[in-house]
Coordinates of C-alpha atoms and ligand atoms in Angstrom, one line a residue:
M1 CA 85.5 59.5 128.9
S2 CA 88.1 57.7 129.3
T3 CA 91.7 58.4 130.7
R4 CA 93.4 57.3 127.6
L5 CA 90.7 59.2 125.5
R6 CA 91.5 62.3 127.1
T7 CA 95.1 61.9 126.9
H8 CA 94.6 61.9 123.1
L9 CA 92.2 64.8 123.3
A10 CA 94.1 67.0 125.0
C11 CA 97.8 65.8 123.0
L12 CA 95.5 66.2 119.3
A13 CA 94.5 70.1 120.9
T14 CA 98.5 70.7 122.0
C15 CA 99.2 69.6 118.6
A16 CA 96.6 71.6 116.9
L17 CA 98.3 74.9 119.0
V18 CA 102.0 74.5 119.0
L19 CA 102.5 72.5 115.0
P20 CA 100.7 75.6 113.2
L21 CA 103.2 77.8 115.6
G22 CA 106.1 75.1 114.5
W23 CA 105.4 75.6 111.1
M24 CA 105.5 78.6 111.2
W25 CA 108.6 79.2 113.3
W26 CA 110.2 77.1 110.5
S27 CA 109.1 78.5 107.5
S28 CA 109.9 82.6 108.5
L29 CA 113.8 80.8 109.3
M30 CA 115.9 82.3 106.5
P31 CA 118.5 80.3 104.6
D32 CA 121.7 80.8 104.6
E33 CA 121.9 82.1 101.3
Y34 CA 119.4 83.1 98.9
S35 CA 118.5 85.5 96.2
V36 CA 116.1 88.4 96.2
M37 CA 114.6 87.0 92.9
D38 CA 113.4 84.2 94.7
M39 CA 111.2 86.5 97.8
G40 CA 107.8 86.3 97.5
Y41 CA 105.8 86.7 94.9
V42 CA 105.6 88.3 91.4
D43 CA 103.2 91.3 90.9
L44 CA 102.5 92.5 87.7
G45 CA 100.6 95.8 88.6
G46 CA 97.5 94.3 86.5
G47 CA 99.6 94.9 83.3
P48 CA 100.5 92.2 80.7
E49 CA 102.8 89.2 81.3
L50 CA 106.3 89.5 81.3
A51 CA 109.1 87.1 80.3
A52 CA 111.9 86.0 82.1
V53 CA 110.9 86.8 85.3
S54 CA 113.6 85.3 87.4
G55 CA 112.4 82.2 89.7
H56 CA 109.7 83.0 90.2
G57 CA 106.3 80.8 89.1
S58 CA 104.0 80.7 92.1
E59 CA 104.1 82.5 95.6
H60 CA 106.3 80.7 98.3
G61 CA 108.1 81.9 101.4
P62 CA 111.9 81.5 102.0
R63 CA 113.6 78.4 100.1
H64 CA 115.9 76.0 102.4
G65 CA 119.1 75.7 101.0
P66 CA 121.1 76.9 98.4
R67 CA 119.4 77.9 95.3
H68 CA 120.3 80.1 92.1
G69 CA 117.6 82.4 90.3
G70 CA 115.9 80.1 88.3
G71 CA 115.6 82.4 84.9
H72 CA 118.7 82.2 83.8
G73 CA 118.8 81.3 80.7
S74 CA 115.2 79.3 81.1
A75 CA 113.0 78.8 78.2
A76 CA 111.6 82.5 78.8
G77 CA 114.4 83.5 77.7
M78 CA 118.0 84.9 78.9
T79 CA 118.3 87.3 81.1
T80 CA 120.7 90.3 81.6
D81 CA 123.4 90.3 84.3
I82 CA 122.5 93.5 86.2
A83 CA 126.2 94.0 87.0
S84 CA 126.6 94.5 83.7
L85 CA 124.7 98.0 84.3
V86 CA 127.6 100.5 84.9
A87 CA 128.0 103.9 83.8
G88 CA 130.9 103.2 80.9
D89 CA 134.2 104.0 81.2
R90 CA 135.1 107.8 80.2
P91 CA 137.7 109.2 82.2
A92 CA 136.4 110.4 85.5
D93 CA 135.8 114.1 86.2
V94 CA 135.6 114.1 89.7
E95 CA 137.7 111.4 91.5
V96 CA 137.1 110.6 95.9
D97 CA 139.2 108.2 97.6
L98 CA 137.0 106.8 100.4
V99 CA 138.7 105.0 103.4
A100 CA 136.6 103.7 106.3
R101 CA 137.3 102.9 109.4
E102 CA 135.6 101.7 112.7
E103 CA 137.3 103.6 115.2
P104 CA 136.6 106.0 117.8
F105 CA 136.3 109.6 117.0
T106 CA 135.7 113.4 117.6
L107 CA 132.8 114.9 116.4
A108 CA 132.9 118.4 115.1
S109 CA 131.5 119.2 118.6
G110 CA 134.2 117.6 120.8
R111 CA 132.5 114.9 121.5
D112 CA 133.8 111.3 121.0
V113 CA 132.2 108.2 119.4
T114 CA 132.9 105.3 118.6
G115 CA 132.2 104.0 115.4
Y116 CA 132.9 104.3 111.7
T117 CA 134.4 107.1 109.7
L118 CA 135.3 107.6 106.0
N119 CA 138.6 109.4 105.6
G120 CA 138.8 109.9 110.0
S121 CA 135.6 111.9 110.0
S122 CA 132.2 111.4 110.2
P123 CA 129.7 112.9 108.6
G124 CA 132.4 111.7 105.7
P125 CA 133.4 114.6 103.2
V126 CA 131.4 116.1 100.6
I127 CA 131.2 114.9 97.3
R128 CA 130.8 117.8 94.9
A129 CA 130.0 117.9 91.5
T130 CA 128.9 119.5 88.7
E131 CA 126.0 118.5 86.2
G132 CA 127.4 115.8 83.8
D133 CA 130.7 114.9 85.5
M134 CA 132.0 111.5 85.7
V135 CA 132.1 111.1 89.3
E136 CA 134.5 107.9 90.6
V137 CA 134.2 107.1 94.1
R138 CA 137.2 104.4 95.4
L139 CA 136.4 103.1 98.3
R140 CA 138.5 100.9 100.6
N141 CA 137.1 99.4 103.5
D142 CA 140.3 99.4 105.7
N143 CA 138.9 97.1 109.0
I144 CA 135.3 97.3 109.1
D145 CA 135.2 93.4 109.6
A146 CA 131.3 92.9 108.8
G147 CA 131.8 94.4 105.3
I148 CA 130.3 98.1 104.0
T149 CA 128.9 99.1 101.0
L150 CA 128.1 102.6 99.8
H151 CA 124.2 103.6 98.7
W152 CA 124.1 106.8 96.7
H153 CA 120.9 107.8 97.9
G154 CA 118.2 109.6 95.7
L155 CA 120.7 109.3 92.8
D156 CA 119.7 107.4 90.0
V157 CA 122.3 105.7 89.5
P158 CA 123.2 102.7 87.1
N159 CA 122.2 99.4 89.0
A160 CA 125.4 98.0 89.3
M161 CA 126.4 101.3 90.7
D162 CA 123.4 101.4 93.2
G163 CA 125.7 99.7 96.4
V164 CA 123.0 97.3 98.2
A165 CA 125.1 94.4 99.7
G166 CA 123.5 91.5 98.3
V167 CA 121.2 93.3 95.8
T168 CA 124.0 94.9 93.5
Q169 CA 127.2 94.1 94.6
D170 CA 128.9 92.4 97.4
A171 CA 130.0 93.8 100.5
V172 CA 133.4 95.2 100.1
G173 CA 135.1 93.0 103.3
A174 CA 137.8 94.5 105.2
G175 CA 141.4 95.3 103.1
E176 CA 139.0 95.0 99.8
E177 CA 138.4 98.2 98.0
F178 CA 135.4 98.7 95.1
T179 CA 135.0 101.9 93.0
Y180 CA 131.7 103.5 92.1
R181 CA 131.3 105.8 88.7
F182 CA 128.3 107.1 87.7
V183 CA 127.3 110.3 85.6
A184 CA 126.1 113.1 87.9
E185 CA 123.1 114.0 85.6
Q186 CA 120.9 114.9 88.4
V187 CA 121.6 118.8 90.1
G188 CA 120.6 119.0 94.1
T189 CA 121.2 117.4 97.1
Y190 CA 121.8 113.9 98.3
W191 CA 123.6 111.8 100.0
Y192 CA 125.3 108.3 100.9
H193 CA 125.7 105.9 103.2
S194 CA 126.4 101.9 103.6
H195 CA 124.0 99.9 102.8
Q196 CA 125.3 96.7 104.3
L197 CA 124.0 96.5 107.8
S198 CA 122.7 99.9 107.3
H199 CA 120.6 100.0 110.1
E200 CA 123.8 99.6 112.1
Q201 CA 126.6 101.7 110.2
V202 CA 124.4 104.4 109.3
K203 CA 123.6 105.3 112.6
R204 CA 127.2 104.8 113.5
G205 CA 128.4 107.4 111.1
L206 CA 128.8 105.8 107.5
L207 CA 127.6 108.5 105.6
G208 CA 128.0 111.8 104.2
A209 CA 126.4 114.6 102.0
V210 CA 126.4 114.6 97.5
V211 CA 125.8 117.9 96.3
I212 CA 125.8 118.5 92.4
S213 CA 125.3 122.1 90.8
P214 CA 124.2 123.2 87.7
G215 CA 126.5 123.4 84.9
L216 CA 126.9 127.2 84.6
D217 CA 129.8 129.2 85.1
P218 CA 128.3 131.5 88.2
A219 CA 131.0 134.0 86.7
E220 CA 128.4 133.9 83.5
D221 CA 125.1 133.6 86.0
P222 CA 123.3 136.6 85.0
G223 CA 121.2 136.5 88.4
T224 CA 121.0 137.5 91.4
G225 CA 124.4 138.2 92.9
A226 CA 126.5 136.8 96.4
T227 CA 125.1 133.5 96.8
V228 CA 125.7 131.3 100.1
D229 CA 125.2 127.7 99.8
V230 CA 125.9 125.3 102.8
E231 CA 124.2 121.7 103.9
A232 CA 123.5 120.9 106.8
L233 CA 123.7 117.7 107.5
L234 CA 121.5 116.3 110.0
H235 CA 122.7 112.8 112.5
L236 CA 122.1 111.5 115.4
Y237 CA 124.9 110.4 116.9
D238 CA 124.5 108.4 120.3
G239 CA 121.4 109.7 121.0
Q240 CA 123.1 113.4 120.2
R241 CA 121.9 115.7 117.5
T242 CA 124.1 117.4 115.4
L243 CA 124.5 119.6 112.6
N244 CA 127.1 118.8 109.8
G245 CA 128.9 116.7 113.1
H246 CA 128.7 120.7 115.0
Q247 CA 126.0 120.9 117.7
G248 CA 124.4 124.2 118.9
D249 CA 124.8 127.2 116.6
V250 CA 126.9 127.3 113.1
P251 CA 127.6 131.0 112.3
V252 CA 127.7 131.0 108.5
E253 CA 129.0 134.8 107.2
A254 CA 126.7 136.2 104.7
E255 CA 126.0 140.2 104.1
P256 CA 122.3 141.3 104.3
G257 CA 120.4 141.2 100.7
T258 CA 122.6 137.6 99.9
T259 CA 120.9 134.7 99.2
A260 CA 121.3 131.9 100.9
R261 CA 120.5 128.1 99.6
V262 CA 121.1 125.6 102.8
R263 CA 120.5 122.5 101.9
V264 CA 119.2 120.4 104.8
I265 CA 119.6 116.1 104.6
N266 CA 117.9 114.0 107.4
T267 CA 120.0 111.1 107.7
D268 CA 117.9 109.8 110.4
N269 CA 115.7 107.7 111.0
G270 CA 112.4 109.6 111.8
P271 CA 110.8 112.8 110.8
F272 CA 112.8 116.6 111.2
T273 CA 110.8 119.5 111.3
T274 CA 112.6 122.5 110.4
W275 CA 111.8 126.0 110.3
V276 CA 113.6 129.7 109.8
S277 CA 114.0 132.3 112.7
G278 CA 113.8 136.5 111.9
A279 CA 113.0 136.2 108.0
D280 CA 110.6 134.1 105.1
Y281 CA 112.0 131.5 103.5
R282 CA 111.1 129.6 100.0
V283 CA 111.7 125.7 99.8
V284 CA 112.8 125.8 96.7
A285 CA 113.9 121.9 96.3
V286 CA 112.8 118.2 97.4
D287 CA 114.6 115.2 97.2
G288 CA 117.0 117.3 94.8
T289 CA 114.4 118.5 92.3
D290 CA 113.4 122.3 92.3
L291 CA 110.2 123.2 93.0
N292 CA 108.8 125.5 90.1
E293 CA 107.7 129.0 91.3
P294 CA 107.8 128.1 95.6
G295 CA 106.5 130.7 97.3
A296 CA 107.5 132.8 100.3
V297 CA 106.6 130.7 104.1
S298 CA 106.3 132.4 107.2
G299 CA 104.7 131.2 110.2
E300 CA 105.4 127.8 109.0
A301 CA 107.6 124.9 109.5
L302 CA 108.6 122.2 107.1
V303 CA 109.0 118.1 107.4
V304 CA 111.9 116.7 106.2
T305 CA 111.6 113.2 105.8
A306 CA 113.7 110.6 107.0
G307 CA 116.6 110.1 104.3
G308 CA 114.9 113.2 102.3
R309 CA 116.3 116.8 101.8
A310 CA 115.1 120.0 101.6
D311 CA 117.0 123.4 99.9
L312 CA 115.5 126.1 102.0
E313 CA 116.5 129.8 100.1
I314 CA 116.4 132.9 102.7
V315 CA 117.1 136.2 101.4
V316 CA 119.3 137.5 104.4
P317 CA 118.0 140.1 107.0
P318 CA 120.0 142.8 108.1
N319 CA 119.7 141.1 111.9
G320 CA 120.5 137.7 110.5
A321 CA 118.4 134.5 110.6
R322 CA 118.1 131.1 112.0
V323 CA 117.6 127.7 110.5
E324 CA 116.4 126.0 113.1
L325 CA 117.6 122.6 113.0
G326 CA 116.5 120.6 116.3
G327 CA 118.4 123.2 119.0
N328 CA 121.1 123.5 116.4
A329 CA 120.5 126.0 113.9
I330 CA 122.4 127.6 110.5
V331 CA 122.8 131.3 111.6
L332 CA 123.0 133.4 108.3
G333 CA 123.9 137.0 108.3
P334 CA 126.9 139.5 109.0
R335 CA 129.7 138.7 111.3
G336 CA 128.4 138.6 114.7
A337 CA 124.6 138.4 114.5
S338 CA 122.6 136.3 116.7
P339 CA 119.1 136.9 115.7
T340 CA 116.7 135.4 118.0
R341 CA 115.6 132.1 118.2
E342 CA 111.9 131.7 117.5
T343 CA 109.2 129.0 119.0
A344 CA 108.3 126.0 116.8
P345 CA 105.6 127.0 114.7
R346 CA 102.1 125.3 114.8
D347 CA 101.6 125.0 111.2
F348 CA 103.4 123.5 108.1
V349 CA 104.5 123.4 105.0
D350 CA 102.2 120.9 102.8
L351 CA 104.1 120.3 99.7
L352 CA 100.4 118.8 98.0
G353 CA 99.3 122.6 97.3
Y354 CA 102.7 124.3 97.1
G355 CA 103.8 126.3 94.5
S356 CA 102.3 125.9 91.0
P357 CA 102.0 123.2 88.6
A358 CA 104.4 122.8 85.9
D359 CA 104.8 119.9 83.1
L360 CA 105.5 116.4 84.5
G361 CA 107.3 114.9 81.5
F362 CA 105.2 112.4 81.5
D363 CA 101.0 110.9 81.8
P364 CA 100.4 109.7 85.3
T365 CA 96.9 108.8 84.2
D366 CA 98.2 106.7 81.9
A367 CA 99.8 104.1 83.9
D368 CA 100.9 100.4 82.6
R369 CA 100.9 99.1 86.2
S370 CA 99.5 100.2 89.3
F371 CA 100.6 98.4 92.3
D372 CA 99.7 98.6 96.1
Y373 CA 102.1 98.9 98.9
V374 CA 100.1 98.8 102.1
I375 CA 101.7 98.5 105.3
G376 CA 100.2 96.5 108.7
R377 CA 101.5 94.8 111.3
R378 CA 100.6 91.8 112.8
P379 CA 102.1 89.2 115.0
G380 CA 104.2 86.3 113.9
F381 CA 107.5 85.3 113.1
H382 CA 110.6 86.7 111.5
D383 CA 113.6 84.7 110.5
G384 CA 112.3 82.9 113.6
R385 CA 112.0 85.6 115.8
P386 CA 108.6 85.9 117.8
G387 CA 107.0 89.3 117.8
M388 CA 104.5 91.9 116.2
W389 CA 106.0 92.9 112.2
W390 CA 105.1 94.6 109.9
T391 CA 104.0 93.2 106.7
V392 CA 102.9 94.5 103.6
N393 CA 99.6 93.9 101.0
G394 CA 98.8 91.9 104.6
R395 CA 101.8 89.3 104.0
M396 CA 105.4 88.7 106.4
F397 CA 109.1 88.9 105.2
P398 CA 110.0 87.7 103.2
D399 CA 106.6 86.8 101.3
V400 CA 106.6 90.2 100.1
P401 CA 105.2 91.4 96.7
M402 CA 108.5 91.2 93.8
Y403 CA 106.9 94.4 92.0
T404 CA 107.7 93.7 88.6
V405 CA 108.0 96.2 85.5
T406 CA 109.6 96.5 82.2
T407 CA 111.4 99.6 80.9
G408 CA 109.6 102.3 79.6
D409 CA 106.4 101.2 81.9
V410 CA 104.7 104.4 83.6
V411 CA 103.7 103.1 87.2
R412 CA 101.6 104.2 89.8
M413 CA 101.8 103.0 93.4
R414 CA 99.2 103.3 96.3
L415 CA 101.3 103.7 100.1
V416 CA 99.0 103.1 102.4
N417 CA 99.8 103.0 106.2
D418 CA 98.2 100.9 108.4
S419 CA 100.9 100.5 111.0
G420 CA 100.1 102.8 113.7
E421 CA 103.6 104.4 112.9
V422 CA 105.2 106.2 110.4
H423 CA 107.3 105.1 107.9
P424 CA 109.6 107.6 105.4
M425 CA 109.4 104.6 102.0
H426 CA 112.2 104.8 99.9
L427 CA 112.5 103.4 96.4
H428 CA 115.6 103.3 94.9
G429 CA 116.7 104.2 91.7
H430 CA 113.9 105.8 89.8
H431 CA 111.9 109.4 91.4
A432 CA 108.3 109.4 92.4
L433 CA 105.7 112.3 91.4
V434 CA 103.5 112.3 94.5
L435 CA 99.7 112.2 92.5
S436 CA 97.7 112.0 96.0
R437 CA 97.2 112.1 99.4
D438 CA 94.3 110.8 101.1
G439 CA 92.2 111.1 98.1
V440 CA 93.2 114.8 97.5
P441 CA 94.8 115.6 94.4
A442 CA 98.4 117.5 94.4
T443 CA 97.8 121.0 93.1
G444 CA 101.1 122.5 93.7
S445 CA 104.6 122.0 92.0
P446 CA 105.5 119.2 90.8
W447 CA 106.6 117.3 94.0
W448 CA 109.1 114.5 92.8
V449 CA 110.4 112.7 95.7
D450 CA 112.2 109.5 96.9
S451 CA 111.6 109.3 100.3
L452 CA 108.3 109.7 101.1
N453 CA 106.8 110.4 104.7
V454 CA 104.0 108.1 105.2
R455 CA 102.4 108.6 108.3
D456 CA 99.9 106.1 110.0
G457 CA 96.0 106.4 108.2
E458 CA 97.9 108.1 105.3
T459 CA 97.1 106.8 101.6
Y460 CA 99.2 108.3 98.7
E461 CA 99.4 107.9 95.3
I462 CA 102.7 107.9 93.2
A463 CA 103.9 107.5 89.5
F464 CA 107.2 107.4 88.2
V465 CA 108.7 106.3 84.8
A466 CA 110.5 102.8 84.6
D467 CA 113.6 104.0 83.3
N468 CA 116.3 102.5 84.7
P469 CA 116.7 99.2 84.7
G470 CA 117.5 96.0 87.5
V471 CA 116.9 94.8 90.7
W472 CA 116.1 97.9 93.1
M473 CA 114.9 98.0 96.5
D474 CA 111.8 99.7 97.8
H475 CA 111.7 100.0 101.5
C476 CA 111.4 101.9 104.7
H477 CA 114.0 103.9 105.6
N478 CA 113.4 103.9 108.8
L479 CA 116.2 101.2 108.9
P480 CA 115.9 99.7 111.9
H481 CA 111.9 98.8 110.7
A482 CA 113.7 98.2 107.3
A483 CA 115.7 95.7 109.1
E484 CA 112.6 94.1 110.8
G485 CA 111.5 93.5 107.3
L486 CA 109.9 96.4 105.7
I487 CA 111.0 96.2 102.5
A488 CA 110.8 95.2 98.6
H489 CA 112.0 95.3 95.9
L490 CA 111.4 96.5 92.2
M491 CA 112.7 94.1 89.8
Y492 CA 112.9 94.6 85.6
A493 CA 111.6 91.8 83.6
G494 CA 114.7 90.1 81.9
Y495 CA 117.2 91.2 84.7
S496 CA 118.8 89.6 86.9
T497 CA 121.7 90.0 89.8
P498 CA 123.9 87.4 90.7
Y499 CA 124.5 88.6 94.1
V500 CA 123.0 86.8 97.1
I501 CA 121.5 87.9 100.3
G502 CA 124.0 85.9 102.9
G503 CA 127.0 84.0 101.1
H504 CA 130.3 84.0 100.9
A505 CA 130.4 87.9 101.6
H506 CA 128.0 87.6 104.2
N507 CA 125.5 90.0 102.5
E508 CA 122.9 92.2 104.6
P509 CA 121.2 94.9 103.3
E510 CA 119.5 95.8 105.8
Ligands
C2O601 CU1 119.0 105.3 101.9 CU2 118.0 101.6 100.7 O1 118.8 103.6 101.2
CU602 CU1 108.7 102.3 109.0

């Protein structure tokens, strides 16, 4: 072989390696500004074609250069701007002013942290409302240059109130304000957090609890006498586990015989294990929804999904009881009670068979669309960075499915985790019913979730009714995973968002 030929062959071989890599790198670069509606490919879930699916037609990666949703006023028909999806203008029953700041602050535990506060503290104030109230939250960003938003995690608010930067609004810049309004239709335990640079802003404290109580007057409640109702918001600040900002035991005075409701809120990135020392407990609600006929649990712990909530009910025994929360605890009992800490049970409550069945309100066997959300992992480029990245249905961000539905559809989704790590999957704007895990059908209380812990190797089937139009995120709530591309969207045909990722407001939801 001549030297020349050899050189040629070597060049070709190099090119054969480098060019595809270069192409992969180049095509992974995200433009400075893009609409999530242009991401990935339309997935109709085996249902009928839909008109006015904006911007889509074929499968593709990111677009280079600015563009706008191609569906606006196209031949497919006009679309409704999601900015019009608001709660109406009746006067507010609950008004909350929140001022967000980046500043050093002292946790209730006495520890100093530099992060983000709402009205001077983190967690921010608990927002309380009664079922049916119009809630109005005026958010002011004092000095957070990257911009902020508030997302109402688990509250199925109108789309324009969902608080996702670049999807449902622009990030609120320093010195700017934004007003959120929604009707408190769902009784239960929820939370709020920033959805601008959420992997960083949530970790550093831009969050708080929301509790919505039933509309009955307790004086008229024929029920059970004295009750204690307390939030237990869990958050990791600088690697330090806290409970409502405290560390250690948080005493809550309660006479023996009192029924206590402890609202556990997991605001961290991983699953949390809780149990009760000194008493039985019942899991009376998950992700804000009451369970039907929850049985007494003893000798079992409960896993609370990242982003998820669980309300535990305890009848306070004479010596008190401890709700164990990662080294911290809510101590229920008469003044001075010090119940003994029990070690973590080995067994776990399985919500798949807990409580008893009840009416579902819809027929999940008669689905209009069935989607797959299969999570994997492989090497590649994410916005130009090489690494092992998450995949959805075998493809990497931004080439992820746009789950497309129309109002009224009954939707099934199969969540498969084949990625080596647990993923707490969170769908915005909807609650989904768990149908099965690894082929085993749910037999207990209807188990409605907004955050579902999908462990490596597991398959869940869930179903929901598409009854809240708009463009919704459907992502992993281990927020660094979301920032690494483990996101997809649920889109209603005929709707479009005017907001863009990037752009003048520097929207960056993850
Ligand atoms: Cu709790 Cu998309 O978020
Ligand atoms: Cu994840």
